[in-house]
């Protein structure tokens, strides 16, 4: 595993009961970069993403084979604490899901749960600044998180994920429920965050993948309905001259 | 079929590029033919016809920009549109060289011919043949044919130097030929540029097909 690799996936298969959702994926995810996962609905990209921090543990009937090496350690080893993994590999979901609490408490809550003992106000401010939300909320930290717009709520969720100082952030369609302006704000944020974090983002919006990511991985769904990785390459290469015909067909919209 | 409208528009710009290529090829041929026959009217016609070439190029460019803005083309589609746009620009410039030759022909007016034109028509034949082949390479996505066009550029360059040396000799021997010889050097230079632009087009075809710039 090269030094630049933070997560290395080897021969990953994912099942929901008898159904194989993801087949035989190998992938290296580079440190402090943005990797976009694209592909048609049902190609297993979200399922795959959830495997990277053991979110699938929480889904009934889900099981995996293969390895997900995070900093050289298989996160599925029996002696690994899934909660610890999830604090080091955070996640942001499609729909903003702030807690029904104040803006401040949304950030502080996760820190408390993780036994944070430092200066809470400072930590909250730092996370909100990192998520480019501080200036918009600094005078209303005690307002309910639900008073924020959708785009702000999503940035709050990103701030919440950042608060516990993860190394990797997984984003599952983080902008699909937002309007174009809020979407661009999230995209700007993703580009800024990659200087300190590794980001893996699932998106249906190919322009978004093209705009924000350094590498793009294209997933397809096979005849047996299992998802598989077709190719992973530099984003520039994928969108100007992909290696595989299937990728070309998908990104040029000739996919049937 | 997915994106049928887009497919049609993509075909339209490519067809228009082929039309433009044919217009430009005729312009180059006519400019040399008029020069050789000292046909002032035909030279004037080449100059007048250049407007239509410019318009066609502009039209292709507008359509390509519209496709990029509205359809967000990717990968192979993107390379087609960029290639069409770039090749249309090359063709428009080749049209300008033909127009330039027309103007030189008018400037020569009724000056007596310096010598029978031999190498200049050879340059013209070769350059227009290269143009035809790079267009055919575009139509058939034929990289081997495109590569052969690149190779021929050296032959045109050699002919150009040969013409240049020959005319220089004329001028040294008899300064009264300087004006006429200079005009012909300009013509040869224009044709050398036609071949260069055509070479650019064939290189664009290679990029279109492979996604890689040729060495």
Short mmCIF file of C-alpha atoms in Angstrom, two decimals:
data_model
loop_
_atom_site.label_atom_id
_atom_site.label_comp_id
_atom_site.label_asym_id
_atom_site.label_seq_id
_atom_site.Cartn_x
_atom_site.Cartn_y
_atom_site.Cartn_z
CA UNK A 1 0.00 0.00 0.00
CA UNK A 2 1.55 3.26 -1.14
CA UNK A 3 2.00 6.10 1.36
CA UNK A 4 -0.46 8.19 -0.60
CA UNK A 5 -3.17 5.58 -0.06
CA UNK A 6 -5.41 5.99 2.96
CA UNK A 7 -7.99 3.32 2.19
CA UNK A 8 -7.24 0.21 0.21
CA UNK A 9 -10.14 -2.04 -0.74
CA UNK A 10 -9.35 -5.59 -1.75
CA UNK A 11 -11.76 -8.08 -3.32
CA UNK A 12 -14.81 -6.54 -1.67
CA UNK A 13 -18.13 -8.37 -2.09
CA UNK A 14 -21.28 -7.12 -0.41
CA UNK A 15 -24.47 -9.10 0.09
CA UNK A 16 -27.95 -8.32 1.31
CA UNK A 17 -29.08 -11.79 2.39
CA UNK A 18 -28.58 -13.90 -0.80
CA UNK A 19 -28.43 -10.97 -3.15
CA UNK A 20 -24.98 -9.80 -4.12
CA UNK A 21 -25.07 -6.01 -4.31
CA UNK A 22 -21.39 -5.33 -4.98
CA UNK A 23 -18.97 -7.66 -6.69
CA UNK A 24 -15.24 -7.93 -6.33
CA UNK A 25 -14.13 -4.33 -5.96
CA UNK A 26 -10.48 -3.34 -5.64
CA UNK A 27 -9.78 0.32 -5.03
CA UNK A 28 -7.10 2.57 -3.64
CA UNK A 29 -8.27 5.87 -2.19
CA UNK A 30 -5.66 8.58 -2.12
CA UNK A 31 -5.00 10.72 0.93
CA UNK A 32 -6.16 14.34 0.90
CA UNK A 33 -7.92 14.03 -2.40
CA UNK A 34 -11.50 13.78 -3.61
CA UNK A 35 -12.65 10.50 -5.12
CA UNK A 36 -16.05 10.56 -6.83
CA UNK A 37 -18.14 7.42 -7.26
CA UNK A 38 -20.49 7.59 -10.23
CA UNK A 39 -22.79 5.13 -11.95
CA UNK A 40 -26.43 4.40 -12.69
CA UNK A 41 -29.01 3.71 -10.00
CA UNK A 42 -28.62 0.30 -8.45
CA UNK A 43 -24.95 -0.03 -9.30
CA UNK A 44 -24.04 -0.41 -5.64
CA UNK A 45 -22.09 2.81 -5.22
CA UNK A 46 -23.91 3.88 -2.04
CA UNK A 47 -23.73 0.36 -0.66
CA UNK A 48 -20.03 0.38 -1.41
CA UNK A 49 -19.58 3.78 0.25
CA UNK A 50 -21.26 2.55 3.41
CA UNK A 51 -18.79 -0.32 3.59
CA UNK A 52 -15.93 2.12 3.96
CA UNK A 53 -16.90 3.00 7.53
CA UNK A 54 -18.93 -0.07 8.46
CA UNK A 55 -22.28 1.68 8.14
CA UNK A 56 -23.55 -1.51 6.55
CA UNK A 57 -23.17 -3.22 9.93
CA UNK A 58 -26.35 -1.39 10.87
CA UNK A 59 -28.34 -2.81 7.95
CA UNK A 60 -30.14 -6.07 8.55
CA UNK A 61 -28.92 -8.95 6.44
CA UNK A 62 -25.92 -7.11 5.06
CA UNK A 63 -22.64 -8.98 4.98
CA UNK A 64 -19.31 -8.50 3.29
CA UNK A 65 -16.32 -10.47 2.08
CA UNK A 66 -12.93 -9.02 1.36
CA UNK A 67 -10.90 -6.34 3.04
CA UNK A 68 -11.14 -2.62 3.65
CA UNK A 69 -7.71 -1.53 4.84
CA UNK A 70 -7.74 1.84 6.56
CA UNK A 71 -4.20 2.96 7.39
CA UNK A 72 -3.13 -0.65 6.79
CA UNK A 73 -5.63 -2.17 9.17
CA UNK A 74 -8.68 -4.14 8.05
CA UNK A 75 -11.65 -2.31 9.54
CA UNK A 76 -13.63 -5.57 9.52
CA UNK A 77 -11.17 -7.36 11.81
CA UNK A 78 -12.94 -8.69 14.87
CA UNK A 79 -10.87 -6.57 17.25
CA UNK A 80 -11.76 -3.30 15.53
CA UNK A 81 -14.27 -1.00 17.19
CA UNK A 82 -16.80 0.14 14.56
CA UNK A 83 -17.62 3.30 16.52
CA UNK A 84 -14.00 4.33 16.53
CA UNK A 85 -13.80 3.70 12.79
CA UNK A 86 -16.89 5.85 12.20
CA UNK A 87 -15.37 8.71 14.17
CA UNK A 88 -12.25 8.56 12.00
CA UNK A 89 -14.22 8.02 8.80
CA UNK A 90 -17.19 10.37 9.00
CA UNK A 91 -20.28 10.43 6.84
CA UNK A 92 -22.60 13.04 5.36
CA UNK A 93 -25.91 11.94 3.90
CA UNK A 94 -28.12 12.93 0.99
CA UNK A 95 -30.75 14.69 3.02
CA UNK A 96 -29.47 17.11 5.66
CA UNK A 97 -30.25 15.43 8.98
CA UNK A 98 -29.42 17.83 11.80
CA UNK A 99 -30.46 16.83 15.30
CA UNK A 100 -33.59 18.59 16.61
CA UNK A 101 -31.40 20.79 18.75
CA UNK A 102 -29.68 24.15 18.53
CA UNK A 103 -26.98 24.85 15.96
CA UNK A 104 -24.43 24.82 18.76
CA UNK A 105 -25.67 21.56 20.24
CA UNK A 106 -25.57 19.85 16.85
CA UNK A 107 -21.78 20.21 16.88
CA UNK A 108 -21.22 19.82 20.60
CA UNK A 109 -23.29 16.65 20.89
CA UNK A 110 -20.97 14.46 18.85
CA UNK A 111 -17.96 15.83 20.67
CA UNK A 112 -19.50 15.06 24.06
CA UNK A 113 -20.42 11.54 23.00
CA UNK A 114 -16.81 11.03 21.93
CA UNK A 115 -15.58 12.19 25.35
CA UNK A 116 -14.21 15.53 24.23
CA UNK A 117 -12.71 17.44 27.15
CA UNK A 118 -11.23 20.57 25.56
CA UNK A 119 -12.71 24.01 24.99
CA UNK A 120 -16.15 23.25 23.57
CA UNK A 121 -16.91 26.74 22.26
CA UNK A 122 -13.62 26.87 20.44
CA UNK A 123 -14.21 23.44 18.90
CA UNK A 124 -17.71 24.41 17.73
CA UNK A 125 -16.42 27.62 16.17
CA UNK A 126 -13.57 25.81 14.45
CA UNK A 127 -15.88 23.22 12.88
CA UNK A 128 -18.39 25.82 11.74
CA UNK A 129 -15.58 27.83 10.18
CA UNK A 130 -14.21 24.78 8.40
CA UNK A 131 -17.66 24.13 7.00
CA UNK A 132 -17.89 27.76 5.79
CA UNK A 133 -20.98 28.32 7.95
CA UNK A 134 -19.62 30.36 10.87
CA UNK A 135 -20.27 33.82 9.46
CA UNK A 136 -23.88 32.94 8.72
CA UNK A 137 -24.69 31.48 12.16
CA UNK A 138 -22.34 33.04 14.70
CA UNK A 139 -25.06 35.35 16.06
CA UNK A 140 -27.71 32.66 16.32
CA UNK A 141 -25.93 29.60 17.66
CA UNK A 142 -28.77 28.84 20.05
CA UNK A 143 -31.44 28.85 17.34
CA UNK A 144 -32.81 25.51 16.29
CA UNK A 145 -30.87 23.87 13.46
CA UNK A 146 -34.19 23.63 11.60
CA UNK A 147 -34.28 27.42 11.18
CA UNK A 148 -31.40 27.06 8.71
CA UNK A 149 -31.90 26.69 4.96
CA UNK A 150 -31.34 23.27 3.40
CA UNK A 151 -27.88 24.23 2.17
CA UNK A 152 -26.94 25.59 5.58
CA UNK A 153 -28.28 22.46 7.28
CA UNK A 154 -26.10 20.34 5.04
CA UNK A 155 -23.05 22.45 5.88
CA UNK A 156 -24.00 22.06 9.54
CA UNK A 157 -24.00 18.29 9.06
CA UNK A 158 -20.57 18.58 7.46
CA UNK A 159 -19.41 20.72 10.41
CA UNK A 160 -20.77 18.06 12.76
CA UNK A 161 -18.82 15.39 10.91
CA UNK A 162 -15.67 17.55 10.99
CA UNK A 163 -15.96 18.28 14.72
CA UNK A 164 -14.73 14.84 15.76
CA UNK A 165 -11.69 15.38 13.52
CA UNK A 166 -12.04 12.47 11.15
CA UNK A 167 -9.42 11.64 8.54
CA UNK A 168 -11.88 10.64 5.86
CA UNK A 169 -15.33 12.00 5.04
CA UNK A 170 -17.79 9.93 3.04
CA UNK A 171 -20.50 11.91 1.29
CA UNK A 172 -23.56 10.23 -0.17
CA UNK A 173 -25.12 12.63 -2.70
CA UNK A 174 -24.55 15.57 -0.35
CA UNK A 175 -26.02 18.16 -2.69
CA UNK A 176 -28.82 16.29 -4.43
CA UNK A 177 -31.51 17.84 -2.21
CA UNK A 178 -30.13 21.38 -2.59
CA UNK A 179 -30.68 24.19 -5.07
CA UNK A 180 -27.87 25.08 -7.54
CA UNK A 181 -26.39 27.90 -5.44
CA UNK A 182 -26.32 25.82 -2.26
CA UNK A 183 -24.86 23.00 -4.35
CA UNK A 184 -21.99 25.19 -5.53
CA UNK A 185 -21.32 26.22 -1.90
CA UNK A 186 -21.02 22.54 -0.94
CA UNK A 187 -18.75 21.92 -3.90
CA UNK A 188 -16.49 24.82 -2.92
CA UNK A 189 -16.38 23.40 0.56
CA UNK A 190 -15.42 19.93 -0.68
CA UNK A 191 -12.53 21.44 -2.64
CA UNK A 192 -11.35 23.36 0.42
CA UNK A 193 -11.65 20.39 2.75
CA UNK A 194 -9.43 18.17 0.66
CA UNK A 195 -6.35 20.04 1.85
CA UNK A 196 -6.86 18.37 5.25
CA UNK A 197 -9.23 15.49 4.61
CA UNK A 198 -9.75 12.61 2.28
CA UNK A 199 -13.18 12.76 0.69
CA UNK A 200 -15.16 10.08 -1.07
CA UNK A 201 -18.32 11.39 -2.68
CA UNK A 202 -21.16 9.54 -4.36
CA UNK A 203 -22.94 11.68 -6.91
CA UNK A 204 -25.49 11.29 -9.67
CA UNK A 205 -24.42 14.62 -11.06
CA UNK A 206 -21.56 13.96 -13.42
CA UNK A 207 -20.74 17.63 -13.77
CA UNK A 208 -20.34 17.69 -10.03
CA UNK A 209 -17.98 14.73 -10.11
CA UNK A 210 -16.04 16.49 -12.87
CA UNK A 211 -15.90 19.74 -10.93
CA UNK A 212 -14.88 18.53 -7.49
CA UNK A 213 -13.01 15.27 -7.75
CA UNK A 214 -9.41 14.31 -8.46
CA UNK A 215 -10.26 10.72 -9.24
CA UNK A 216 -13.48 9.19 -10.48
CA UNK A 217 -14.61 5.60 -10.12
CA UNK A 218 -17.34 4.36 -12.42
CA UNK A 219 -19.63 1.58 -11.21
CA UNK A 220 -22.01 -0.43 -13.37
CA UNK A 221 -24.69 -2.94 -12.70
CA UNK A 222 -24.13 -6.38 -14.20
CA UNK A 223 -26.67 -8.74 -15.74
CA UNK A 224 -27.01 -10.47 -12.37
CA UNK A 225 -27.90 -7.01 -10.94
CA UNK A 226 -24.67 -6.92 -8.91
CA UNK A 227 -22.73 -3.68 -8.99
CA UNK A 228 -19.08 -3.72 -10.03
CA UNK A 229 -16.27 -1.25 -10.59
CA UNK A 230 -15.65 -0.65 -14.29
CA UNK A 231 -12.73 1.73 -13.95
CA UNK A 232 -11.13 4.27 -11.69
CA UNK A 233 -8.85 6.94 -13.08
CA UNK A 234 -7.94 10.61 -12.98
CA UNK A 235 -11.17 12.60 -13.30
CA UNK A 236 -9.78 14.52 -16.25
CA UNK A 237 -9.07 11.24 -18.05
CA UNK A 238 -12.48 9.75 -17.25
CA UNK A 239 -14.34 12.75 -18.64
CA UNK A 240 -12.22 13.36 -21.73
CA UNK A 241 -11.02 9.94 -22.73
CA UNK A 242 -12.19 7.02 -20.59
CA UNK A 243 -10.57 3.65 -21.13
CA UNK A 244 -13.73 1.56 -21.16
CA UNK A 245 -16.54 1.71 -23.69
CA UNK A 246 -19.12 1.34 -20.90
CA UNK A 247 -17.80 4.45 -19.16
CA UNK A 248 -17.91 6.37 -22.42
CA UNK A 249 -21.51 5.30 -23.00
CA UNK A 250 -22.56 6.29 -19.51
CA UNK A 251 -20.94 9.70 -19.33
CA UNK A 252 -22.03 10.65 -22.84
CA UNK A 253 -25.59 9.65 -22.00
CA UNK A 254 -25.78 6.77 -24.48
CA UNK A 255 -26.39 4.30 -21.78
CA UNK A 256 -29.43 2.13 -22.18
CA UNK B 1 -32.31 6.02 -28.72
CA UNK B 2 -31.02 8.17 -25.84
CA UNK B 3 -30.10 11.77 -26.71
CA UNK B 4 -31.45 11.56 -30.24
CA UNK B 5 -31.63 15.32 -30.63
CA UNK B 6 -28.05 15.71 -29.49
CA UNK B 7 -26.90 12.96 -31.84
CA UNK B 8 -28.55 14.78 -34.73
CA UNK B 9 -26.96 18.09 -33.83
CA UNK B 10 -23.60 16.40 -33.46
CA UNK B 11 -24.02 15.02 -36.97
CA UNK B 12 -25.03 18.42 -38.34
CA UNK B 13 -21.85 20.16 -37.20
CA UNK B 14 -19.72 17.37 -38.63
CA UNK B 15 -21.54 17.54 -41.96
CA UNK B 16 -21.04 21.28 -42.03
CA UNK B 17 -17.34 20.86 -41.37
CA UNK B 18 -17.11 18.53 -44.36
CA UNK B 19 -18.94 21.12 -46.49
CA UNK B 20 -16.58 23.84 -45.28
CA UNK B 21 -13.61 21.65 -46.16
CA UNK B 22 -14.94 21.21 -49.67
CA UNK B 23 -15.49 24.98 -50.07
CA UNK B 24 -11.95 25.67 -48.89
CA UNK B 25 -10.41 23.03 -51.09
CA UNK B 26 -12.11 24.56 -54.11
CA UNK B 27 -10.92 28.03 -53.11
CA UNK B 28 -7.28 26.91 -52.94
CA UNK B 29 -7.56 25.10 -56.24
CA UNK B 30 -9.26 28.05 -57.97
CA UNK B 31 -6.77 30.56 -56.59
CA UNK B 32 -3.83 28.71 -58.16
CA UNK B 33 -5.73 27.91 -61.33
CA UNK B 34 -6.60 31.61 -61.76
CA UNK B 35 -2.99 32.58 -61.09
CA UNK B 36 -1.70 30.14 -63.64
CA UNK B 37 -4.20 31.26 -66.28
CA UNK B 38 -3.78 34.94 -65.37
CA UNK B 39 -7.55 35.09 -64.99
CA UNK B 40 -8.21 38.27 -62.97
CA UNK B 41 -11.97 37.64 -62.81
CA UNK B 42 -11.50 34.19 -61.38
CA UNK B 43 -9.04 35.58 -58.79
CA UNK B 44 -11.59 38.22 -57.80
CA UNK B 45 -14.17 35.45 -57.46
CA UNK B 46 -11.93 33.60 -54.98
CA UNK B 47 -11.64 36.79 -52.92
CA UNK B 48 -15.40 37.35 -52.97
CA UNK B 49 -16.16 33.75 -52.08
CA UNK B 50 -14.11 33.96 -48.90
CA UNK B 51 -17.02 35.65 -47.10
CA UNK B 52 -19.10 32.51 -47.42
CA UNK B 53 -16.24 30.49 -45.91
CA UNK B 54 -15.98 32.90 -42.98
CA UNK B 55 -19.71 32.71 -42.40
CA UNK B 56 -19.71 28.94 -42.49
CA UNK B 57 -16.88 28.79 -39.96
CA UNK B 58 -18.71 31.21 -37.68
CA UNK B 59 -21.88 29.19 -37.99
CA UNK B 60 -20.07 25.96 -37.05
CA UNK B 61 -18.41 27.66 -34.10
CA UNK B 62 -21.75 29.04 -32.84
CA UNK B 63 -23.37 25.63 -33.08
CA UNK B 64 -20.47 23.96 -31.25
CA UNK B 65 -20.57 26.54 -28.45
CA UNK B 66 -24.29 26.02 -28.14
CA UNK B 67 -23.85 22.25 -27.88
CA UNK B 68 -21.19 22.67 -25.20
CA UNK B 69 -23.36 25.10 -23.24
CA UNK B 70 -26.60 23.18 -23.48
CA UNK B 71 -25.60 19.54 -23.68
CA UNK B 72 -22.50 19.37 -21.47
CA UNK B 73 -20.82 16.88 -23.82
CA UNK B 74 -18.28 14.49 -22.35
CA UNK B 75 -15.51 12.18 -23.50
CA UNK B 76 -15.82 11.17 -27.18
CA UNK B 77 -18.64 13.68 -27.82
CA UNK B 78 -16.58 16.46 -26.32
CA UNK B 79 -13.62 15.52 -28.51
CA UNK B 80 -15.84 15.55 -31.61
CA UNK B 81 -17.14 19.05 -30.85
CA UNK B 82 -13.74 20.46 -29.94
CA UNK B 83 -12.22 18.87 -33.05
CA UNK B 84 -14.91 20.29 -35.31
CA UNK B 85 -14.41 23.74 -33.83
CA UNK B 86 -10.62 23.62 -34.12
CA UNK B 87 -10.68 22.15 -37.63
CA UNK B 88 -13.18 24.79 -38.75
CA UNK B 89 -10.74 27.46 -37.56
CA UNK B 90 -7.91 25.85 -39.52
CA UNK B 91 -10.12 25.70 -42.61
CA UNK B 92 -11.11 29.33 -42.27
CA UNK B 93 -7.42 30.27 -42.21
CA UNK B 94 -6.73 28.11 -45.25
CA UNK B 95 -9.54 30.03 -46.96
CA UNK B 96 -7.70 33.23 -46.08
CA UNK B 97 -4.55 31.91 -47.76
CA UNK B 98 -6.56 31.22 -50.91
CA UNK B 99 -7.95 34.75 -50.70
CA UNK B 100 -4.38 36.02 -50.22
CA UNK B 101 -3.26 34.22 -53.35
CA UNK B 102 -6.21 35.84 -55.16
CA UNK B 103 -5.02 39.26 -54.03
CA UNK B 104 -1.45 38.56 -55.10
CA UNK B 105 -2.79 37.50 -58.47
CA UNK B 106 -4.65 40.83 -58.77
CA UNK B 107 -1.53 42.73 -57.70
CA UNK B 108 0.47 40.98 -60.41
CA UNK B 109 -2.08 42.35 -62.84
CA UNK B 110 -0.72 42.27 -66.36
CA UNK B 111 2.94 41.99 -65.45
CA UNK B 112 4.50 39.53 -67.89
CA UNK B 113 4.89 36.04 -66.40
CA UNK B 114 8.27 35.44 -64.85
CA UNK B 115 8.35 31.77 -65.73
CA UNK B 116 5.90 28.98 -66.32
CA UNK B 117 4.52 27.84 -62.97
CA UNK B 118 5.57 24.27 -62.22
CA UNK B 119 6.46 23.75 -58.58
CA UNK B 120 3.78 26.09 -57.26
CA UNK B 121 0.95 24.06 -58.85
CA UNK B 122 2.66 20.93 -57.53
CA UNK B 123 2.61 22.42 -54.05
CA UNK B 124 -1.03 23.32 -54.52
CA UNK B 125 -1.97 19.85 -55.78
CA UNK B 126 -0.23 18.22 -52.86
CA UNK B 127 -1.67 20.62 -50.29
CA UNK B 128 -5.24 20.19 -51.55
CA UNK B 129 -4.74 16.44 -51.65
CA UNK B 130 -3.60 16.59 -48.02
CA UNK B 131 -6.68 18.61 -47.20
CA UNK B 132 -8.93 16.06 -48.87
CA UNK B 133 -7.26 13.22 -47.04
CA UNK B 134 -7.42 14.87 -43.62
CA UNK B 135 -11.14 15.40 -44.18
CA UNK B 136 -11.52 11.78 -45.24
CA UNK B 137 -9.53 10.74 -42.17
CA UNK B 138 -11.98 12.78 -40.08
CA UNK B 139 -15.01 11.18 -41.73
CA UNK B 140 -13.68 7.64 -41.31
CA UNK B 141 -11.83 8.27 -38.02
CA UNK B 142 -8.78 6.91 -39.83
CA UNK B 143 -5.56 7.62 -37.90
CA UNK B 144 -3.34 5.90 -40.48
CA UNK B 145 -4.59 8.23 -43.19
CA UNK B 146 -4.18 11.21 -40.87
CA UNK B 147 -0.59 10.16 -40.17
CA UNK B 148 0.14 9.98 -43.92
CA UNK B 149 -0.98 13.61 -44.23
CA UNK B 150 1.51 14.65 -41.57
CA UNK B 151 4.28 12.88 -43.48
CA UNK B 152 3.45 14.76 -46.68
CA UNK B 153 3.96 18.09 -44.97
CA UNK B 154 7.72 17.56 -45.27
CA UNK B 155 7.37 17.18 -49.05
CA UNK B 156 5.52 20.51 -49.30
CA UNK B 157 8.17 22.16 -47.15
CA UNK B 158 10.86 20.85 -49.47
CA UNK B 159 9.02 22.16 -52.53
CA UNK B 160 8.69 25.52 -50.85
CA UNK B 161 12.44 25.75 -50.25
CA UNK B 162 13.04 24.68 -53.83
CA UNK B 163 10.73 27.43 -55.15
CA UNK B 164 12.36 29.93 -52.85
CA UNK B 165 15.89 29.07 -54.02
CA UNK B 166 14.87 29.17 -57.64
CA UNK B 167 13.20 32.57 -57.35
CA UNK B 168 16.14 33.92 -55.37
CA UNK B 169 18.38 32.94 -58.28
CA UNK B 170 16.09 34.82 -60.67
CA UNK B 171 16.26 37.93 -58.52
CA UNK B 172 20.04 37.81 -58.18
CA UNK B 173 20.46 37.40 -61.90
CA UNK B 174 18.04 40.16 -62.85
CA UNK B 175 16.78 42.71 -60.30
CA UNK B 176 13.91 43.66 -62.63
CA UNK B 177 12.31 40.32 -61.63
CA UNK B 178 12.27 41.15 -57.92
CA UNK B 179 8.67 42.31 -57.78
CA UNK B 180 7.26 39.34 -59.70
CA UNK B 181 9.50 36.85 -57.91
CA UNK B 182 8.50 38.24 -54.51
CA UNK B 183 4.82 37.80 -55.40
CA UNK B 184 5.47 34.17 -56.27
CA UNK B 185 7.40 33.59 -53.04
CA UNK B 186 4.37 34.89 -51.19
CA UNK B 187 2.15 32.46 -53.06
CA UNK B 188 4.50 29.58 -52.26
CA UNK B 189 4.58 30.66 -48.65
CA UNK B 190 0.78 30.72 -48.50
CA UNK B 191 0.68 27.19 -49.90
CA UNK B 192 3.26 26.06 -47.38
CA UNK B 193 0.97 27.44 -44.66
CA UNK B 194 -2.02 25.62 -46.21
CA UNK B 195 -0.12 22.36 -45.80
CA UNK B 196 0.79 23.27 -42.21
CA UNK B 197 -2.81 24.00 -41.31
CA UNK B 198 -3.88 20.78 -42.97
CA UNK B 199 -1.31 18.95 -40.90
CA UNK B 200 -2.84 20.50 -37.78
CA UNK B 201 -6.19 19.16 -38.92
CA UNK B 202 -4.86 15.64 -39.33
CA UNK B 203 -3.26 15.81 -35.90
CA UNK B 204 -6.63 16.88 -34.54
CA UNK B 205 -8.16 13.77 -36.12
CA UNK B 206 -5.61 11.60 -34.32
CA UNK B 207 -6.53 13.28 -31.04
CA UNK B 208 -10.22 12.89 -31.79
CA UNK B 209 -9.84 9.15 -32.25
CA UNK B 210 -7.28 8.33 -29.57
CA UNK B 211 -7.59 11.14 -27.04
CA UNK B 212 -3.81 11.49 -27.30
CA UNK B 213 -1.87 14.18 -29.06
CA UNK B 214 0.46 12.67 -31.67
CA UNK B 215 4.21 13.04 -30.96
#
